[in-house]
PDB file of C-alpha atoms in Angstrom:
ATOM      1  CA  UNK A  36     102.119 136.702 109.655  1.00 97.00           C
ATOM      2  CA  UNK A  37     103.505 133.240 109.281  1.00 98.00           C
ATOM      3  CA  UNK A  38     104.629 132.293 106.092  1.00 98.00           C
ATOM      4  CA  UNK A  39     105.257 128.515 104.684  1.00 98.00           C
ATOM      5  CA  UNK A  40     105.659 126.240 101.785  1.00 98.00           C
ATOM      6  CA  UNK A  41     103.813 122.852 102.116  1.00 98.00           C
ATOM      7  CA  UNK A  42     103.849 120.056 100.215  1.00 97.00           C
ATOM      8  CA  UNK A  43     100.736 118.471  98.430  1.00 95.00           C
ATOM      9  CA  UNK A  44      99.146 115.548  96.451  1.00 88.00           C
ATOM     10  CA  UNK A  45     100.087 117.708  92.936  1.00 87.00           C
ATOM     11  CA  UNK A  46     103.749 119.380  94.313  1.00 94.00           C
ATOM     12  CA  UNK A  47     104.481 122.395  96.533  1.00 97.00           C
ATOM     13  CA  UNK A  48     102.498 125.573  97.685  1.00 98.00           C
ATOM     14  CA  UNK A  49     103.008 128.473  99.247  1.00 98.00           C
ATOM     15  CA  UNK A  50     100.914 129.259 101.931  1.00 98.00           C
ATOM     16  CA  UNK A  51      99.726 131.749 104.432  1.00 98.00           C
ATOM     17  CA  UNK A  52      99.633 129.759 108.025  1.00 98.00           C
ATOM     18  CA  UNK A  53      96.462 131.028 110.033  1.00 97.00           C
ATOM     19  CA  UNK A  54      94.884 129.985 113.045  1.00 93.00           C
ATOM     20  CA  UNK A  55      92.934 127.253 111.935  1.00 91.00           C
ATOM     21  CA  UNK A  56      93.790 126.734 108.465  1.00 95.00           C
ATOM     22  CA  UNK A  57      96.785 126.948 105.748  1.00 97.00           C
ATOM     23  CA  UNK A  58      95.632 129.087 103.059  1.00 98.00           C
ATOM     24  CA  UNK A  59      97.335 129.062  99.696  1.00 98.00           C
ATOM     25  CA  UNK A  60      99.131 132.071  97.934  1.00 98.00           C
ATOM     26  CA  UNK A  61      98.735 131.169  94.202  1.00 96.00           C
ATOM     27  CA  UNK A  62     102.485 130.697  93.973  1.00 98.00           C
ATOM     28  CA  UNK A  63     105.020 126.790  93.999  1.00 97.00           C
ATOM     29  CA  UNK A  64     107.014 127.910  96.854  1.00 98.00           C
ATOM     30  CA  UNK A  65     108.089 130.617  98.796  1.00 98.00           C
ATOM     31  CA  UNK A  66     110.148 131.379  97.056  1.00 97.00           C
ATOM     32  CA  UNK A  67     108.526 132.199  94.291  1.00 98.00           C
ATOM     33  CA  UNK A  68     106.098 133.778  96.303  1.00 98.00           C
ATOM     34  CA  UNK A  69     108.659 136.493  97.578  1.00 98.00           C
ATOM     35  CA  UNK A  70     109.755 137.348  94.204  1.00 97.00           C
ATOM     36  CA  UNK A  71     106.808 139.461  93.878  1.00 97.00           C
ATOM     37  CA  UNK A  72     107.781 143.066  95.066  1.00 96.00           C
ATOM     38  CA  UNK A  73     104.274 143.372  96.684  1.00 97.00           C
ATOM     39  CA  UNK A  74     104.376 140.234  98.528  1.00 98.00           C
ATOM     40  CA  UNK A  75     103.106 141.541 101.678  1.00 97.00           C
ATOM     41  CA  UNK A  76      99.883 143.122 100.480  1.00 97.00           C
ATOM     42  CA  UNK A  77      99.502 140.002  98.539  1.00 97.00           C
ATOM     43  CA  UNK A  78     100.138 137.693 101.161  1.00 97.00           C
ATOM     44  CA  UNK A  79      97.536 139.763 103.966  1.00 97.00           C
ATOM     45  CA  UNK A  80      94.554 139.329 101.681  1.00 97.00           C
ATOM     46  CA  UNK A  81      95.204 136.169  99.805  1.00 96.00           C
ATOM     47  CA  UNK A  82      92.020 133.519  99.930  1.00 94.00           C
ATOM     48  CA  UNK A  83      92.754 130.640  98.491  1.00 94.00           C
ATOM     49  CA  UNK A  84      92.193 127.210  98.586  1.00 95.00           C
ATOM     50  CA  UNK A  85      92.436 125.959 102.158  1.00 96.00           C
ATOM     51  CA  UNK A  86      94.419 122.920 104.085  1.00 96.00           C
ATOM     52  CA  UNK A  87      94.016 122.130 107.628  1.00 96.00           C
ATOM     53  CA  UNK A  88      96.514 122.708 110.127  1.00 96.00           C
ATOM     54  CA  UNK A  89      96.764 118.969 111.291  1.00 93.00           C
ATOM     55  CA  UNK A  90      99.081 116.964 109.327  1.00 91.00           C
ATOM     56  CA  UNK A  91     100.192 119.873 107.227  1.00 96.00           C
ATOM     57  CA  UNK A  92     103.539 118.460 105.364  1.00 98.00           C
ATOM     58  CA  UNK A  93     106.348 121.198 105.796  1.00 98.00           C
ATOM     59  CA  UNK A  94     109.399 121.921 103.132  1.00 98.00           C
ATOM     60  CA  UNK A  95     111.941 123.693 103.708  1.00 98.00           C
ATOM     61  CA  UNK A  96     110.395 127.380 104.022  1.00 98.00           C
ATOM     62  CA  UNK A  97     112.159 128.265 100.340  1.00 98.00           C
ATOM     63  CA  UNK A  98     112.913 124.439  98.958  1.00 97.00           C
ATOM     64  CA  UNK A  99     115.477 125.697  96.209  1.00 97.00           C
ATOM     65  CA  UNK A 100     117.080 129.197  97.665  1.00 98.00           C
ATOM     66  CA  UNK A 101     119.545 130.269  94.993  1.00 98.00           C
ATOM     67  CA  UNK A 102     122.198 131.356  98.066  1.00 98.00           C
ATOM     68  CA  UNK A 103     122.574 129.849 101.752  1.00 98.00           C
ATOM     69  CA  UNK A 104     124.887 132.103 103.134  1.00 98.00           C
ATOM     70  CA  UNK A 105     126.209 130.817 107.135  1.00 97.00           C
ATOM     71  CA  UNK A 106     127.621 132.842 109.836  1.00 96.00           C
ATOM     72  CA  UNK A 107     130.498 131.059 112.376  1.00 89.00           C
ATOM     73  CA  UNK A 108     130.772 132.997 115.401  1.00 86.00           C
ATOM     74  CA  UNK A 109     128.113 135.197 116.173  1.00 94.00           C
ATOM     75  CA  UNK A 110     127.133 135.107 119.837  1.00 91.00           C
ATOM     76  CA  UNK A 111     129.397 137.266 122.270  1.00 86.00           C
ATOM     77  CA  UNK A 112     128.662 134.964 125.307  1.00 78.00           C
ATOM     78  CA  UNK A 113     130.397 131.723 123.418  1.00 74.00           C
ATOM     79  CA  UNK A 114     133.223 133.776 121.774  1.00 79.00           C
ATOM     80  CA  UNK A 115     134.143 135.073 125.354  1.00 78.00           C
ATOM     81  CA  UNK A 116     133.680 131.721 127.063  1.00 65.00           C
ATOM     82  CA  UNK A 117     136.365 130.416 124.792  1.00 63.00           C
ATOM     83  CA  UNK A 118     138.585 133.196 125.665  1.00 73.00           C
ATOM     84  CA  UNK A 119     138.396 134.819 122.364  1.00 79.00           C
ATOM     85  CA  UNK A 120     138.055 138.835 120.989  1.00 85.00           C
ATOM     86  CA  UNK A 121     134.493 139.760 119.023  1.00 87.00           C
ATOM     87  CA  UNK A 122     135.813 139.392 115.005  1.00 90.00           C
ATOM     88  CA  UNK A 123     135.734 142.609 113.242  1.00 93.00           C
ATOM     89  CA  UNK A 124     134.098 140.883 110.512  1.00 95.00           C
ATOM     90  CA  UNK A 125     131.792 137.843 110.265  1.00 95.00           C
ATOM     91  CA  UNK A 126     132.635 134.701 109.506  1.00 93.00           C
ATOM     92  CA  UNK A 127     130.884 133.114 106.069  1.00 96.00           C
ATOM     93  CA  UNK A 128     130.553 129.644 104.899  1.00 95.00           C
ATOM     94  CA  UNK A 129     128.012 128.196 102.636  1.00 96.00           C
ATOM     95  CA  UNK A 130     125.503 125.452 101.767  1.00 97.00           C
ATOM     96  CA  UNK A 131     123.856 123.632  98.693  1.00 98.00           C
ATOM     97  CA  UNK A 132     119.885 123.663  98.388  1.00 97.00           C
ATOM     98  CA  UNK A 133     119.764 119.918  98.724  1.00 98.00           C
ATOM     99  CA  UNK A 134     121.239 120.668 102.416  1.00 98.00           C
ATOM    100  CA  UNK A 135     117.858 121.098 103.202  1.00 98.00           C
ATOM    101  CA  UNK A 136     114.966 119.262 104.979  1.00 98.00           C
ATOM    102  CA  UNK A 137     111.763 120.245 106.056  1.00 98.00           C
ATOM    103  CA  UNK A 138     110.862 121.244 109.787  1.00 98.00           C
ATOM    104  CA  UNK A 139     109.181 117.708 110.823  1.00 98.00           C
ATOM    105  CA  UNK A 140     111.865 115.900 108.020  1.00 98.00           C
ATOM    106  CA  UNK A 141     113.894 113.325 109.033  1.00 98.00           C
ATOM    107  CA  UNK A 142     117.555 114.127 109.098  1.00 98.00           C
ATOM    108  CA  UNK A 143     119.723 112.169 107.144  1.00 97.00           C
ATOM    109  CA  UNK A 144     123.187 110.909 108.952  1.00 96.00           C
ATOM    110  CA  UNK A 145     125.798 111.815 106.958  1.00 91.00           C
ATOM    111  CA  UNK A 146     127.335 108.421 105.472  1.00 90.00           C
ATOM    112  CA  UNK A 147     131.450 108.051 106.905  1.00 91.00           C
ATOM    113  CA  UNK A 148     131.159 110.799 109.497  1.00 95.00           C
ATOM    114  CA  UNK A 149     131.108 108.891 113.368  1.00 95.00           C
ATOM    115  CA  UNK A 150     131.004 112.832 114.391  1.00 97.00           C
ATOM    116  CA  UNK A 151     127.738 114.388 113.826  1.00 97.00           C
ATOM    117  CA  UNK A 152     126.968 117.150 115.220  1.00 97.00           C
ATOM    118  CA  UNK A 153     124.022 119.970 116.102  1.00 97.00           C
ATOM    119  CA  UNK A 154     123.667 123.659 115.707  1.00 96.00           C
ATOM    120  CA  UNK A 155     120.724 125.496 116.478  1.00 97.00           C
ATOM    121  CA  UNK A 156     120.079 129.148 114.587  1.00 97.00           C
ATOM    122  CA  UNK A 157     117.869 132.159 113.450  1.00 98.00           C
ATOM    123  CA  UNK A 158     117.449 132.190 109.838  1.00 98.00           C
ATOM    124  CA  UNK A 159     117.001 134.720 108.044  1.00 98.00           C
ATOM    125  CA  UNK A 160     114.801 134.879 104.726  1.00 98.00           C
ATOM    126  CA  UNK A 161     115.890 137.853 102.179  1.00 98.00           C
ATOM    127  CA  UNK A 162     112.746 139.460 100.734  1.00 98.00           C
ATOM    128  CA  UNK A 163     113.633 141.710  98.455  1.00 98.00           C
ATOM    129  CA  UNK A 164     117.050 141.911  95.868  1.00 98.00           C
ATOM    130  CA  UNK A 165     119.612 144.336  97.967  1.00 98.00           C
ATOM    131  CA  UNK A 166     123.372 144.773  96.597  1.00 98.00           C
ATOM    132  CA  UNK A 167     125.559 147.182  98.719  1.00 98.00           C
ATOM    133  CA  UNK A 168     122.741 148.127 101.301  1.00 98.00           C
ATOM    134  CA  UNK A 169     122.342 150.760 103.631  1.00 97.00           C
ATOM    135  CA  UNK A 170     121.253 149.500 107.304  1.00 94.00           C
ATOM    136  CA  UNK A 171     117.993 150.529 106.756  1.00 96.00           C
ATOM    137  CA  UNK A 172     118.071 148.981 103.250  1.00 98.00           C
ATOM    138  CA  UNK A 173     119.278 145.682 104.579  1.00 98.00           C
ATOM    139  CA  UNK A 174     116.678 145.289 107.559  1.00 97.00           C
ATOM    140  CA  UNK A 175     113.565 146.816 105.108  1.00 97.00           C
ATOM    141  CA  UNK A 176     114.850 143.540 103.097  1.00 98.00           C
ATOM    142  CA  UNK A 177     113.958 140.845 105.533  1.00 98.00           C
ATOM    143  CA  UNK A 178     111.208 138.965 104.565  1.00 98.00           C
ATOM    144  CA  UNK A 179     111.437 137.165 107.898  1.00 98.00           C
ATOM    145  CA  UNK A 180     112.856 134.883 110.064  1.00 98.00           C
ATOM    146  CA  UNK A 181     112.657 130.911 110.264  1.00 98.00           C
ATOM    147  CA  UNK A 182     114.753 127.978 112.718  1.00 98.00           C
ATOM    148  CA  UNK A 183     117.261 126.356 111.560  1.00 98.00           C
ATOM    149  CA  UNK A 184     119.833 123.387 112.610  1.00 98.00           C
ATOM    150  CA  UNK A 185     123.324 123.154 111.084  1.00 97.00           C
ATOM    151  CA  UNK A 186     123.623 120.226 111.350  1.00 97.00           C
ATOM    152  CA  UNK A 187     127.120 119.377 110.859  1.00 96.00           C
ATOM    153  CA  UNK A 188     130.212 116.655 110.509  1.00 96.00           C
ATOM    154  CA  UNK A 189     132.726 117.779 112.271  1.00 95.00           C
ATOM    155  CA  UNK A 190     134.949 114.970 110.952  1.00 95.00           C
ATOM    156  CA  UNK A 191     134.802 116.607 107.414  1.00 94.00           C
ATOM    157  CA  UNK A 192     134.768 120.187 108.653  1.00 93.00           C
ATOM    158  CA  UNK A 193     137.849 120.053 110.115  1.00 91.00           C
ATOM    159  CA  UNK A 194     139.789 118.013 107.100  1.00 93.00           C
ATOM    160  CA  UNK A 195     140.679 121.134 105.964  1.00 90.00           C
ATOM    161  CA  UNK A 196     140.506 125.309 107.079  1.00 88.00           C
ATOM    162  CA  UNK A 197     137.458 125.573 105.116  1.00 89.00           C
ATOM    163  CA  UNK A 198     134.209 124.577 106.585  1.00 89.00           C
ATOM    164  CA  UNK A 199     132.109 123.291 103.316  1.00 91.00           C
ATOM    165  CA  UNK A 200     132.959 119.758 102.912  1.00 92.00           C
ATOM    166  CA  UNK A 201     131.274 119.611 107.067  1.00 93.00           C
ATOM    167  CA  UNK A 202     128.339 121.677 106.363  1.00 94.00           C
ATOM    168  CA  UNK A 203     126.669 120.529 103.335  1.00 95.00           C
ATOM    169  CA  UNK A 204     125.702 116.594 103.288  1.00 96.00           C
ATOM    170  CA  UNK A 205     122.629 116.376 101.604  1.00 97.00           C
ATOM    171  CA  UNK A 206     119.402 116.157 103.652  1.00 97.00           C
ATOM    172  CA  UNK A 207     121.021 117.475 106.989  1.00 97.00           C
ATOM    173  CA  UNK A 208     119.586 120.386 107.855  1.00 98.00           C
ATOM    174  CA  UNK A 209     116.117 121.361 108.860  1.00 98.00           C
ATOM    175  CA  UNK A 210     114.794 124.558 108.014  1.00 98.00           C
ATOM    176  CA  UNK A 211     111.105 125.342 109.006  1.00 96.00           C
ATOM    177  CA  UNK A 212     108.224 124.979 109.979  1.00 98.00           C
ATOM    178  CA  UNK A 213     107.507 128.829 108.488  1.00 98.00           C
ATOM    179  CA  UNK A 214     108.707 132.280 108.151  1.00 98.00           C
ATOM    180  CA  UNK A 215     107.487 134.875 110.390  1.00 98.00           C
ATOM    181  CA  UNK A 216     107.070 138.571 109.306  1.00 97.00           C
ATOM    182  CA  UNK A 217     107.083 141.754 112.009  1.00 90.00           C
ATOM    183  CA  UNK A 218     108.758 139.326 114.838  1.00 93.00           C
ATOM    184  CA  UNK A 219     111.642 139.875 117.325  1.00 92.00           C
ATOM    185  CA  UNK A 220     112.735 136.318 117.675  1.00 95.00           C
ATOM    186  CA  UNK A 221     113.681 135.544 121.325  1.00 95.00           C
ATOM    187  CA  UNK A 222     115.129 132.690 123.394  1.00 97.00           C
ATOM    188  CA  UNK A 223     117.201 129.999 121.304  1.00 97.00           C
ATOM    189  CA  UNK A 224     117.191 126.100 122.350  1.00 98.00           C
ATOM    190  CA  UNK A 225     118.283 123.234 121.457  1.00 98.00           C
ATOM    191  CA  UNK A 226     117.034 119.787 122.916  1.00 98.00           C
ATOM    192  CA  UNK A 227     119.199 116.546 121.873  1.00 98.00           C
ATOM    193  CA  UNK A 228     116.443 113.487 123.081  1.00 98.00           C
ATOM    194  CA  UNK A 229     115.191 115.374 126.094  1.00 97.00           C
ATOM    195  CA  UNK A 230     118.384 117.390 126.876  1.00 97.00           C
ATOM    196  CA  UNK A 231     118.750 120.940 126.772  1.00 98.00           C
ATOM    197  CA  UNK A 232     121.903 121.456 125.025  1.00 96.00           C
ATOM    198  CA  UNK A 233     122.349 124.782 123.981  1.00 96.00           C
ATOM    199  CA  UNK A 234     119.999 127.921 124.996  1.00 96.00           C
ATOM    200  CA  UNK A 235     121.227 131.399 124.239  1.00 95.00           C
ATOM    201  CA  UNK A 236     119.318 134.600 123.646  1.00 94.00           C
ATOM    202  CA  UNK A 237     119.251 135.807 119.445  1.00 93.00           C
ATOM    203  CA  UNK A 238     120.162 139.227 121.204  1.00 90.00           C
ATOM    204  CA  UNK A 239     123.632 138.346 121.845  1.00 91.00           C
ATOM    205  CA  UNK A 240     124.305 138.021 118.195  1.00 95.00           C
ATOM    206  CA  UNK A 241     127.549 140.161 117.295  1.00 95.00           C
ATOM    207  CA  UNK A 242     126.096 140.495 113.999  1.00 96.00           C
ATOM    208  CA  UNK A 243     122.325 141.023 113.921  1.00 96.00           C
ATOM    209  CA  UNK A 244     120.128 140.231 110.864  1.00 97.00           C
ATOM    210  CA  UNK A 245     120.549 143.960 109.619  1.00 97.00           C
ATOM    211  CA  UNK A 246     123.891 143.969 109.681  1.00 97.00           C
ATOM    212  CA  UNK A 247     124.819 140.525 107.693  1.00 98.00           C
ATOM    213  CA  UNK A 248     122.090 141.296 105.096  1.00 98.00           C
ATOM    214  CA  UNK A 249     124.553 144.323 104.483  1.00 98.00           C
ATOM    215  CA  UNK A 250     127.475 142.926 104.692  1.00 98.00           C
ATOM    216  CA  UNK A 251     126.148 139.848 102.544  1.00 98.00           C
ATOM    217  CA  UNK A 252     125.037 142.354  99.842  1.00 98.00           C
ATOM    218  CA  UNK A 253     128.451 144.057  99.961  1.00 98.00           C
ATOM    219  CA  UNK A 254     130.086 140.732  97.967  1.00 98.00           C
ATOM    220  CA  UNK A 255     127.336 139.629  96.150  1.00 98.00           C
ATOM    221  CA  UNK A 256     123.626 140.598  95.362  1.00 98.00           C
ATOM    222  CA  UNK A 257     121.054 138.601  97.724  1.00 98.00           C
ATOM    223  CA  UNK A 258     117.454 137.884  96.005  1.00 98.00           C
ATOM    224  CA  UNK A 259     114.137 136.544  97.579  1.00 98.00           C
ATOM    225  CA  UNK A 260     114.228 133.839  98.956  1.00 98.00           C
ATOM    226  CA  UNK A 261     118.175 133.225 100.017  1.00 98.00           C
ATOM    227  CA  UNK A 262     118.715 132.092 103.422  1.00 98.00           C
ATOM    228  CA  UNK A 263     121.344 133.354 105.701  1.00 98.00           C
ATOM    229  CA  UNK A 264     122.223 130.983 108.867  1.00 98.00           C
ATOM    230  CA  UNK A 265     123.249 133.468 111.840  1.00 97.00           C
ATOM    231  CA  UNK A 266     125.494 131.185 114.059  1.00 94.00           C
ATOM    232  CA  UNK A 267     125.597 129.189 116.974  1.00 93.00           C
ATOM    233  CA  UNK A 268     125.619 129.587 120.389  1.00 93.00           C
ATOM    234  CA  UNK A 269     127.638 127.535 123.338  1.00 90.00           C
ATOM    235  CA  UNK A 270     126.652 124.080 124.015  1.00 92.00           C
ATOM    236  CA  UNK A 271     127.863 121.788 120.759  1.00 92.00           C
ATOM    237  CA  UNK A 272     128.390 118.455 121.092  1.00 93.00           C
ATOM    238  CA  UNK A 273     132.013 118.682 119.821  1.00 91.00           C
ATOM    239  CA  UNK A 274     132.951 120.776 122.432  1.00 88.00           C
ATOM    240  CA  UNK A 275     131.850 118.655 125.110  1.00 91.00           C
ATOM    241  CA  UNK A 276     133.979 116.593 127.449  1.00 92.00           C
ATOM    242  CA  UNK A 277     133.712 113.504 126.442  1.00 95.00           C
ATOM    243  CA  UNK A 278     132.147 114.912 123.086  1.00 94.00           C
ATOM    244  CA  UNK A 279     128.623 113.874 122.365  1.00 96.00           C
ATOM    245  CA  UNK A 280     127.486 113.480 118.664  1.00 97.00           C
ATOM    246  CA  UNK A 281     123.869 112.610 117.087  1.00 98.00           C
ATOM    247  CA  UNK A 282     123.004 108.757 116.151  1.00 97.00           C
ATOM    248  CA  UNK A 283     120.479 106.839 114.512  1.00 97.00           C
ATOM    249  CA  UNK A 284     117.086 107.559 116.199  1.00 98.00           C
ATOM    250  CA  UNK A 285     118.182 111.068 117.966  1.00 98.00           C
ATOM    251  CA  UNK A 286     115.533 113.292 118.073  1.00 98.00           C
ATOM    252  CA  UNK A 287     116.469 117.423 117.923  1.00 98.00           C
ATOM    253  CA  UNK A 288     114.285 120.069 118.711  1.00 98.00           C
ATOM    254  CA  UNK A 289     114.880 123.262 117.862  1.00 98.00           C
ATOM    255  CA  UNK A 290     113.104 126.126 118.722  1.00 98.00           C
ATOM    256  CA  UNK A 291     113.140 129.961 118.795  1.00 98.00           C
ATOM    257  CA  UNK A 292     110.151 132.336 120.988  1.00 97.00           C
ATOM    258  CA  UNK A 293     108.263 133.822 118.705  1.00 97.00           C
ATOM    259  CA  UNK A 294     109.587 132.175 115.412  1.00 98.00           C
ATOM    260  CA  UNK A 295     108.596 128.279 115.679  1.00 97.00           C
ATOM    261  CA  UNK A 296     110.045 124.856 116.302  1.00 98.00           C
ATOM    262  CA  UNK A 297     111.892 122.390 114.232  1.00 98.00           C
ATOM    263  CA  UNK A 298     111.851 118.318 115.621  1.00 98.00           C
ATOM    264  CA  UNK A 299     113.839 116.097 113.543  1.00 98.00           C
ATOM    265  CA  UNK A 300     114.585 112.628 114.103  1.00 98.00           C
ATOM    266  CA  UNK A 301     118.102 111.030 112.624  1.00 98.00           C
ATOM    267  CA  UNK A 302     118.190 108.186 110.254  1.00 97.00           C
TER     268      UNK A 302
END
């Protein structure tokens, strides 16, 4: 089931993506929309009002999550090309709702950075409130998953030892087109105007969904609707030779089998 928040003539819906139409859920968002402890059932037999797929306008999947929790880190094939142990622990970071754009968005170049980079990721949608879950609590509480870019300055990231000030211009990072329920998102790719630039499989992840929705929950209680950005793999332009770094008019596509696509052009 595929799972999305469009927007419309009168706001923001939530909407149940089927084959040949969008149907609504009776709900603003997503967001709002999960908050409903029987979201599922709801969701399989809603039957309202109907948009069709062409031209559909994409949010962000939850516009205004109250927590975007990101993981550095996570796949074992980039921490060991860099000559680096696994971490015992993940690495966190986090962003501000206004971080986000929608899936077909444009992204907005972060004003004073010459050093912009990309990040292709699984996201992960929280779908129920956990606090200090059990493995099996923390995967029964994914809603879902969704693409993401973190898109990020690496100029301002690396001011300092902590990652925010890099991570969280406004209107930077797409997140979209939909959440997908009962998936096992595959291949991860990233295409920077034509070039594959980063392609890893989401089964290398050190930590997997399950176990950062646990961890997560150990520090703080995650709700519906918060976001949690799993890492990148290999193949950023920073760590290029010369570097490479987004510009005006670069278009990134982001996609993961069996989750969706993200394109985004920079402005």
């Amino acid at each position: 089931m595929k799972l999305a928040t469009i927007r419309t003539g009168g706001g923001t819906q939530a909407v149940r993506i089927d084959d040949a139409h969008a149907v609504e859920l009776g709900a603003p968002d997503l967001g709002a929309f999960l908050a409903q402890p029987t979201w599922r059932s709801l969701a399989a037999a809603a039957d309202g009002p109907r948009h069709p797929l062409e031209g559909l306008d994409y949010a962000p999947v939850v516009p205004r999550p109250e927590k975007i929790v990101c993981v550095g880190l996570n796949y074992a094939s980039h921490i060991r090309e860099m000559g680096r142990e696994l971490p015992e622990h993940p690495t966190l970071f986090a962003k501000f709702a206004r971080a986000l754009v929608g899936a077909y968005d444009e992204v907005e170049l972060p004003a004073g950075s010459a050093e912009v980079d990309w990040e292709a990721e699984l996201g992960v949608v929280v779908g129920a409130e956990v606090r200090h879950a059990s493995p099996s609590e923390a995967q029964a509480a994914i809603a879902g998953y969704t693409v993401v870019n973190d898109v990020t300055a690496r100029d301002f990231q690396y001011r300092s030892v902590q990652w925010l000030q890099g991570k969280t211009f406004e209107r930077s990072t797409p997140v979209g087109p939909w959440l997908v329920t009962d998936v096992e998102p595959g291949e991860l790719t990233c295409t920077v105007d034509g070039d594959v630039v980063q392609k890893a499989d989401t089964a290398d992840l050190v930590f997997s969904p399950a176990d950062l929705v646990a961890y997560v929950s150990r520090i703080v209680t995650l709700v519906p609707g918060d976001l949690i950005a799993t890492g990148t793999p290999g193949g950023v332009g920073h760590a290029r030779t010369p570097a490479r770094y987004l510009g005006a008019g670069s278009e990134i596509v982001t996609r993961i089998a069996g989750v969706g696509e993200c394109r985004n052009v920079c402005r």
